[in-house]
PDB file of C-alpha atoms in Angstrom:
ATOM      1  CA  UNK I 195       9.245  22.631   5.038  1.00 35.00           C
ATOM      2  CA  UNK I 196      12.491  23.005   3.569  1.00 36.00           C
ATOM      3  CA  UNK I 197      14.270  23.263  -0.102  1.00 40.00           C
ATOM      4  CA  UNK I 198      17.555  23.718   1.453  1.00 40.00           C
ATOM      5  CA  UNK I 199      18.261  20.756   3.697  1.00 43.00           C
ATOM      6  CA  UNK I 200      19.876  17.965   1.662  1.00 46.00           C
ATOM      7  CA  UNK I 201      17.485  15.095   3.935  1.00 45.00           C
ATOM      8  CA  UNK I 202      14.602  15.820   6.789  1.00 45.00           C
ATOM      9  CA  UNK I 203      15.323  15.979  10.515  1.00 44.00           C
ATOM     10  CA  UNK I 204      16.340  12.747  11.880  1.00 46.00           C
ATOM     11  CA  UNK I 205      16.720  10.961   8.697  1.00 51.00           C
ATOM     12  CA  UNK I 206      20.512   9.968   8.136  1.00 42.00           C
ATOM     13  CA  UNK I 207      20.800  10.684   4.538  1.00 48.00           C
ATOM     14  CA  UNK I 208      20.897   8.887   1.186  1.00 45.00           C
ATOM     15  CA  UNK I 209      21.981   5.287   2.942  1.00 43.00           C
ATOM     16  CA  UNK I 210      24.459   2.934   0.673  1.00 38.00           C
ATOM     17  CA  UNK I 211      22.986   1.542  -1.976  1.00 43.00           C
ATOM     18  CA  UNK I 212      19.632   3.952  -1.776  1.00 43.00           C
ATOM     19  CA  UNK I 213      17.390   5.366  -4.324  1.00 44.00           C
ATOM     20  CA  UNK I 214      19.025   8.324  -5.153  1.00 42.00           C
ATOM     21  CA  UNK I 215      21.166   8.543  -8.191  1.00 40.00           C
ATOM     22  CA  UNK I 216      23.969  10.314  -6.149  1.00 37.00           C
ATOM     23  CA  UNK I 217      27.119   9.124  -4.445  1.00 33.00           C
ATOM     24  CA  UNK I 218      26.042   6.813  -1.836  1.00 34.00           C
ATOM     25  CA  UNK I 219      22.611   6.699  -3.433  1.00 39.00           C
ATOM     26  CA  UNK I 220      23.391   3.069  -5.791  1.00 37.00           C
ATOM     27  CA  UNK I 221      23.511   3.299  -9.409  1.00 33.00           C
ATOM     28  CA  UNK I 222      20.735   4.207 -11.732  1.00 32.00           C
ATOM     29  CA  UNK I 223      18.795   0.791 -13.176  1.00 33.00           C
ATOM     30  CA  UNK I 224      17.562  -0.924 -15.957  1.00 31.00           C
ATOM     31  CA  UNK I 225      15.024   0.507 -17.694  1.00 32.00           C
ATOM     32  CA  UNK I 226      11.570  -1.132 -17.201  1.00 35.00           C
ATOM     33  CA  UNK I 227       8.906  -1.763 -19.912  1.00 34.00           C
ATOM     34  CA  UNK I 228       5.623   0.390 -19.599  1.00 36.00           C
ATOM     35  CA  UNK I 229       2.189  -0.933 -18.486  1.00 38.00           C
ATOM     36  CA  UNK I 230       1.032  -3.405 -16.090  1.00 33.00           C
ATOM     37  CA  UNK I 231       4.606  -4.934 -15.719  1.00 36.00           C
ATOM     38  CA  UNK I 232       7.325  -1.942 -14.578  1.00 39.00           C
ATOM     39  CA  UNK I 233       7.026  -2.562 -11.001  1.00 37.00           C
ATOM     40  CA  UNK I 234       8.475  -6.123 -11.700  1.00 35.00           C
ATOM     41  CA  UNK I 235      11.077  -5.669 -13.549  1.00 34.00           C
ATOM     42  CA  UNK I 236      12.076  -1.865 -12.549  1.00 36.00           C
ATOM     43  CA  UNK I 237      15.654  -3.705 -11.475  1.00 35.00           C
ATOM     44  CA  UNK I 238      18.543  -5.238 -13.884  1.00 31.00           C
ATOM     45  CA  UNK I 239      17.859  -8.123 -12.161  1.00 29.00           C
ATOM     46  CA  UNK I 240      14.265  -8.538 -11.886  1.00 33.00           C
ATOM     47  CA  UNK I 241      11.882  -7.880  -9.404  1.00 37.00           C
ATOM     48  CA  UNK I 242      11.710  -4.585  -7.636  1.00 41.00           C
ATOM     49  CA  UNK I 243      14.567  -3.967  -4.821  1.00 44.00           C
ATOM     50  CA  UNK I 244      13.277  -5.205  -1.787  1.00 40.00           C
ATOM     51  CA  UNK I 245      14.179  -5.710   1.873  1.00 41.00           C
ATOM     52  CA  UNK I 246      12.057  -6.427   5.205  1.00 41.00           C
ATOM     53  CA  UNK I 247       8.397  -5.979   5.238  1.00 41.00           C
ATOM     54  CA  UNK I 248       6.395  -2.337   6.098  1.00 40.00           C
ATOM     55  CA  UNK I 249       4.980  -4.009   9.115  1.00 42.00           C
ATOM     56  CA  UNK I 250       8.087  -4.879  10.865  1.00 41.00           C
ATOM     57  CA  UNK I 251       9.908  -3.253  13.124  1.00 43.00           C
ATOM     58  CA  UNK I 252      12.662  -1.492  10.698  1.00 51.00           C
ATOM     59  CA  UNK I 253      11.203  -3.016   7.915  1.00 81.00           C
ATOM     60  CA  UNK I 254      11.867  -1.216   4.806  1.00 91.00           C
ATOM     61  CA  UNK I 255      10.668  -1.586   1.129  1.00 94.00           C
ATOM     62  CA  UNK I 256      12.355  -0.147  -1.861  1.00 97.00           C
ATOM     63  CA  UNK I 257      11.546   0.056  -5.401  1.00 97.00           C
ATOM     64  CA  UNK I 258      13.334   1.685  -8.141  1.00 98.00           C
ATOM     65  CA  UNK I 259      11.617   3.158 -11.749  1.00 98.00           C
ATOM     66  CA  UNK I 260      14.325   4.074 -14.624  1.00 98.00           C
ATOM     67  CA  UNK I 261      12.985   6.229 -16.921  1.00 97.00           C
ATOM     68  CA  UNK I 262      15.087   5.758 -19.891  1.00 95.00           C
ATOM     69  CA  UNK I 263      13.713   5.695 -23.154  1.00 92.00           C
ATOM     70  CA  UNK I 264      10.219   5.645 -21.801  1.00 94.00           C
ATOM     71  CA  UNK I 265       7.256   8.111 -23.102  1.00 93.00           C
ATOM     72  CA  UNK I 266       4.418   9.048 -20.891  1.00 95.00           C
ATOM     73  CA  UNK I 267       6.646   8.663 -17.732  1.00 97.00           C
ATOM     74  CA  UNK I 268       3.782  10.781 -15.516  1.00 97.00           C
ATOM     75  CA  UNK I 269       1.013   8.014 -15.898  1.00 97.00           C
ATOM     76  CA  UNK I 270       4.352   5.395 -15.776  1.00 98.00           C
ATOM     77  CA  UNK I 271       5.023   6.833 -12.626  1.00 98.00           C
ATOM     78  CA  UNK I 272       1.772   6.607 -10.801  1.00 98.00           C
ATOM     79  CA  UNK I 273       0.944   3.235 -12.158  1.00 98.00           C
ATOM     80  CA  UNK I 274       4.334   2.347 -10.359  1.00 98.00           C
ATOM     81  CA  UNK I 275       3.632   3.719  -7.407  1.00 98.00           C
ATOM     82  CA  UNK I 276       0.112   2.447  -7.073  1.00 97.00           C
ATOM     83  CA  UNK I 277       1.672  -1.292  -7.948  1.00 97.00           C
ATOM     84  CA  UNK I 278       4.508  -0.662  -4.904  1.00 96.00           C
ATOM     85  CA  UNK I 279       1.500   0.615  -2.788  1.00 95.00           C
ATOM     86  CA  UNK I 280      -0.741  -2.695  -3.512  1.00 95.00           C
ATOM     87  CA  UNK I 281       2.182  -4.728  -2.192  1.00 93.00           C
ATOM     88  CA  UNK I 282       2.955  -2.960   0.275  1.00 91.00           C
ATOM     89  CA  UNK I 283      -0.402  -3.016   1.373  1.00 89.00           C
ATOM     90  CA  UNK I 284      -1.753   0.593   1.041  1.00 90.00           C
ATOM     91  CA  UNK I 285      -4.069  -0.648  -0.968  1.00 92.00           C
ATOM     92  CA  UNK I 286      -6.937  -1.016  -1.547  1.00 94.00           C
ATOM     93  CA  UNK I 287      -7.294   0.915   1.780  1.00 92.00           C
ATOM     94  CA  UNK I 288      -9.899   0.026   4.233  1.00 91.00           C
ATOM     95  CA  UNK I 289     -10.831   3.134   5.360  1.00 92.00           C
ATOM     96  CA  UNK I 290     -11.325   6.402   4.104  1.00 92.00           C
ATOM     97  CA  UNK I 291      -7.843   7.845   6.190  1.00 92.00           C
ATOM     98  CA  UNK I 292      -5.757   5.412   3.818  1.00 92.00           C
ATOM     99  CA  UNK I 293      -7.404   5.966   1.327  1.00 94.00           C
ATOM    100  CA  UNK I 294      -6.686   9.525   1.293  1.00 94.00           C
ATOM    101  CA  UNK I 295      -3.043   8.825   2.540  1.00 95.00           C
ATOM    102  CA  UNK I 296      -2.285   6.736  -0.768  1.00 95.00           C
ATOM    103  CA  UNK I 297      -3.720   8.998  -3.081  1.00 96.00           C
ATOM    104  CA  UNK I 298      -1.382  11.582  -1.759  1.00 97.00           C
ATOM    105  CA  UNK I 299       1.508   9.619  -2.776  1.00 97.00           C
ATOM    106  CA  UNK I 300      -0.193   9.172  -6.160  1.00 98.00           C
ATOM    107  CA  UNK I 301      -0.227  13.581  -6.419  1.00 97.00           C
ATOM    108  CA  UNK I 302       2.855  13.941  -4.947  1.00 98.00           C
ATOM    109  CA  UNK I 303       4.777  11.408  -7.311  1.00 98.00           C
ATOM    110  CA  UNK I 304       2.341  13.388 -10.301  1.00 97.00           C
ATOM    111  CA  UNK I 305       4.089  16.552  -9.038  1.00 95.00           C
ATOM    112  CA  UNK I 306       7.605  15.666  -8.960  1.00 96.00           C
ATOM    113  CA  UNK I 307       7.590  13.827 -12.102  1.00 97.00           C
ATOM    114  CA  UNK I 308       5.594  16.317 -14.198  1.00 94.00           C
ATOM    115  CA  UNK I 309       8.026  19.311 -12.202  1.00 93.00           C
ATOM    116  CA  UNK I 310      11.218  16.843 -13.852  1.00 94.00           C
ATOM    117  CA  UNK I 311       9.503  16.844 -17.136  1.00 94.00           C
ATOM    118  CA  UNK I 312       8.481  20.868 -16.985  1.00 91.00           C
ATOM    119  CA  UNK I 313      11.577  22.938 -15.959  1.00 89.00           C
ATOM    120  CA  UNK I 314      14.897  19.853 -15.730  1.00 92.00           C
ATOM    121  CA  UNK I 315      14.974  18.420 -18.871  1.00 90.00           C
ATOM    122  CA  UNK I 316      12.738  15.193 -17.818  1.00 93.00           C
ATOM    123  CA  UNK I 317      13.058  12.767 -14.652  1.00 97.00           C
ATOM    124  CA  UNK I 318      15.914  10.095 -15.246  1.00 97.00           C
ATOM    125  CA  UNK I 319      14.683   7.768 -12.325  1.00 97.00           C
ATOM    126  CA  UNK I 320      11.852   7.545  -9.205  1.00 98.00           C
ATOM    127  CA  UNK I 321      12.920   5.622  -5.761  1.00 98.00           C
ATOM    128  CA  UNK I 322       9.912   4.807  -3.304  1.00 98.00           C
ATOM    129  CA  UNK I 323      11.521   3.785   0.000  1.00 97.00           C
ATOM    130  CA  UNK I 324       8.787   2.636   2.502  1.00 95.00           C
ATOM    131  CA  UNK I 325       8.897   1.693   5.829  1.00 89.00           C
ATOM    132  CA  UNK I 326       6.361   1.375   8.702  1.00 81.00           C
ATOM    133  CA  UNK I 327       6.400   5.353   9.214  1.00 89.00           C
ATOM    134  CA  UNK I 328       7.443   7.233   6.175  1.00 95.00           C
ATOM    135  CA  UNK I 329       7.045   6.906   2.450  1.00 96.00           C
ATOM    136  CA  UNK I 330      10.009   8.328   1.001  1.00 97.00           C
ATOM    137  CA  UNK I 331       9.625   9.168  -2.533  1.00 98.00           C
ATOM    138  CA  UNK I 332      12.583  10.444  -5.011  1.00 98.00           C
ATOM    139  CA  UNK I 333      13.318  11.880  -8.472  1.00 98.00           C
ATOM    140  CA  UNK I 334      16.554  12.398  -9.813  1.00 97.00           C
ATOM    141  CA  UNK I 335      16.991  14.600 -12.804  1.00 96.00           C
ATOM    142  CA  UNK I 336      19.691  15.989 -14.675  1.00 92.00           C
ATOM    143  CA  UNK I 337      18.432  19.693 -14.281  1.00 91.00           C
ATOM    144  CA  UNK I 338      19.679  22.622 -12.985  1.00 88.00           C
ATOM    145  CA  UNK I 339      17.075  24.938 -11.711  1.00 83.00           C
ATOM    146  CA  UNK I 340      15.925  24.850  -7.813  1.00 83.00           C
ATOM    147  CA  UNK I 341      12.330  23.516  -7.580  1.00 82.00           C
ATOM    148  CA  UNK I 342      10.200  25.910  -4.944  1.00 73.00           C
ATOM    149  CA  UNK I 343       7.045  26.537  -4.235  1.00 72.00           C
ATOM    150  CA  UNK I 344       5.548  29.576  -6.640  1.00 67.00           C
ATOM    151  CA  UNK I 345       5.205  32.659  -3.555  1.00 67.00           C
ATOM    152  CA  UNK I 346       2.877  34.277  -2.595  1.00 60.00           C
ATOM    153  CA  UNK I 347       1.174  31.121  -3.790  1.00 58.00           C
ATOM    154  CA  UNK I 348      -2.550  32.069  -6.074  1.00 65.00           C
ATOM    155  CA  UNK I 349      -4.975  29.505  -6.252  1.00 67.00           C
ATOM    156  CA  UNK I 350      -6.730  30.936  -9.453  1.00 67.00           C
ATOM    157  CA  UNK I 351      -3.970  31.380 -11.314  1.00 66.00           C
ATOM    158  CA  UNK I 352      -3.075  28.285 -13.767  1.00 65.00           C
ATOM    159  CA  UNK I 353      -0.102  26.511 -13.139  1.00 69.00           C
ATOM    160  CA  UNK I 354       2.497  26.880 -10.425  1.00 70.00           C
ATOM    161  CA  UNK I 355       0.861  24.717  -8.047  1.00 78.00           C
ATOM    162  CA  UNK I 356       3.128  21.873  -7.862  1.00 84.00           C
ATOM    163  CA  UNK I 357       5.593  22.304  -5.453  1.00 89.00           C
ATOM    164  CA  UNK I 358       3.121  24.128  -3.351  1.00 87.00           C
ATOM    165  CA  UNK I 359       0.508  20.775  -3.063  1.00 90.00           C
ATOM    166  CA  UNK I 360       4.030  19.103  -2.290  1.00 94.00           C
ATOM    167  CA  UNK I 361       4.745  21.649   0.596  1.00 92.00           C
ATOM    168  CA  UNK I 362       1.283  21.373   1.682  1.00 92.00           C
ATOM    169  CA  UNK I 363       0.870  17.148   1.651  1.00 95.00           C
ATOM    170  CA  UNK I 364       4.345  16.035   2.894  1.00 96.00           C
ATOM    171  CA  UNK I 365       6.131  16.211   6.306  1.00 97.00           C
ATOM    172  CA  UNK I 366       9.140  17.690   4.188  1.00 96.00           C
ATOM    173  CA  UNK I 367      10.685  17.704   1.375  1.00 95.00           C
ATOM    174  CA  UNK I 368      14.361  19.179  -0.052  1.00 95.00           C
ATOM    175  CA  UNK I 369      16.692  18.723  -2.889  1.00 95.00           C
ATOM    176  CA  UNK I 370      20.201  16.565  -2.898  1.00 95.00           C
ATOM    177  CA  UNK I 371      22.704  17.781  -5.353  1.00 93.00           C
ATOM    178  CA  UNK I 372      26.434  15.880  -5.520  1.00 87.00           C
ATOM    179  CA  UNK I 373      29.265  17.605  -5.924  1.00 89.00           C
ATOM    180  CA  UNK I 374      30.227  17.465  -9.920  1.00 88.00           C
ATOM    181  CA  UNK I 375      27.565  15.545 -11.131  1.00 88.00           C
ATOM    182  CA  UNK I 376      24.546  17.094 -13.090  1.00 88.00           C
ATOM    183  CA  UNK I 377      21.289  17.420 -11.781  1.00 93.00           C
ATOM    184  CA  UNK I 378      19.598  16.700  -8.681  1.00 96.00           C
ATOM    185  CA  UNK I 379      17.562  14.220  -6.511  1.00 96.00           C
ATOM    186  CA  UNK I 380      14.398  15.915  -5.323  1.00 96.00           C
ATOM    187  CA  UNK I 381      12.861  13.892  -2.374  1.00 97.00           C
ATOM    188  CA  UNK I 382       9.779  14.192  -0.552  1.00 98.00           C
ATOM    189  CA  UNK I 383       8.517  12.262   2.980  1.00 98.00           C
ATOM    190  CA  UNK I 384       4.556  11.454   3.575  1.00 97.00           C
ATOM    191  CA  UNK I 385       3.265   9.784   7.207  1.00 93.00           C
ATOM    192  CA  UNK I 386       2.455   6.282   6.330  1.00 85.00           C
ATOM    193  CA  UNK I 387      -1.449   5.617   7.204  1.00 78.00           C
ATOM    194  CA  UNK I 388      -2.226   4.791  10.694  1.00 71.00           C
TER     195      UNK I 388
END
């Protein structure tokens, strides 16, 4: 697991027009409304960005959650996320193995977001970039700090866990800073469910 690498092994970087709210990464969007409807309009334009399907070779999803002006952007985010993973068809899982794969996505996007809204000054925008392998999922922020994982790590101890149930559920994780613009886009890969 890393903090220091700007993208995982293999993976090519923020691609044009990504999630990430850094050069290369597209531009932040519109803000969407809370409840039942922010997946669908979490775009200027509409309905969530979009391309290919998760079962197709190359096939990748995208969907994009702006934060501004929102309240209660932890229970936001995972209603988000659990919308994206119902059309993506994570759920409802079948068996118990996707099950358990979707609701670590659910934790780790609690994490990140509640991380954003504890030590950088709250979470500005969450990109979930899906394909038939990975789950990609991204916060940008405006903060300054490093995020890592509290060391040595003590289970009885409250608080501190976050980063360290991030470390423990994804295949990797890391933090993308651009050069002369504030804050940072902390990312974080899961295996899709088998």
């Amino acid at each position: 697991m890393s903090t220091t690498r700007p993208y995982s092994p293999g993976d090519r970087g923020p691609e044009p027009g990504g999630v990430s709210g850094v050069p290369g990464g597209g531009a932040p969007t519109a803000s969407a409304p809370q409840g039942a409807q922010a997946a669908a309009a979490s775009t200027p334009t509409g309905p969530p960005e979009a391309s290919g399907s998760p079962g197709s070779p190359g096939g990748r999803q995208v969907r994009r959650l702006s934060f501004e002006d929102q309240s209660g952007v932890v229970p936001l985010a995972r209603d988000f996320t659990r919308q994206a993973l119902q059309a993506w068809g994570w759920l409802p899982a079948a068996t118990a193995d996707r099950r358990a794969a979707a609701e670590d996505v659910l934790l780790v996007v609690s994490e990140l977001v509640t991380n954003a809204c504890l030590h950088a000054e709250g979470p500005d925008q969450l990109g979930i970039v899906c394909d038939n392998k990975v789950i990609r999922l991204e916060v940008t922020d405006r903060g300054a700090g490093q995020p890592t994982p509290r060391s040595p790590h003590q289970a009885g101890r409250p608080g501190g866990h976050g980063m360290f149930i991030v470390q423990r559920l994804c295949l990797d994780w890391g933090v993308v800073r651009a050069p002369g613009v504030a804050g940072k886009t902390v990312w974080a890969e899961l295996g899709a469910p088998a």
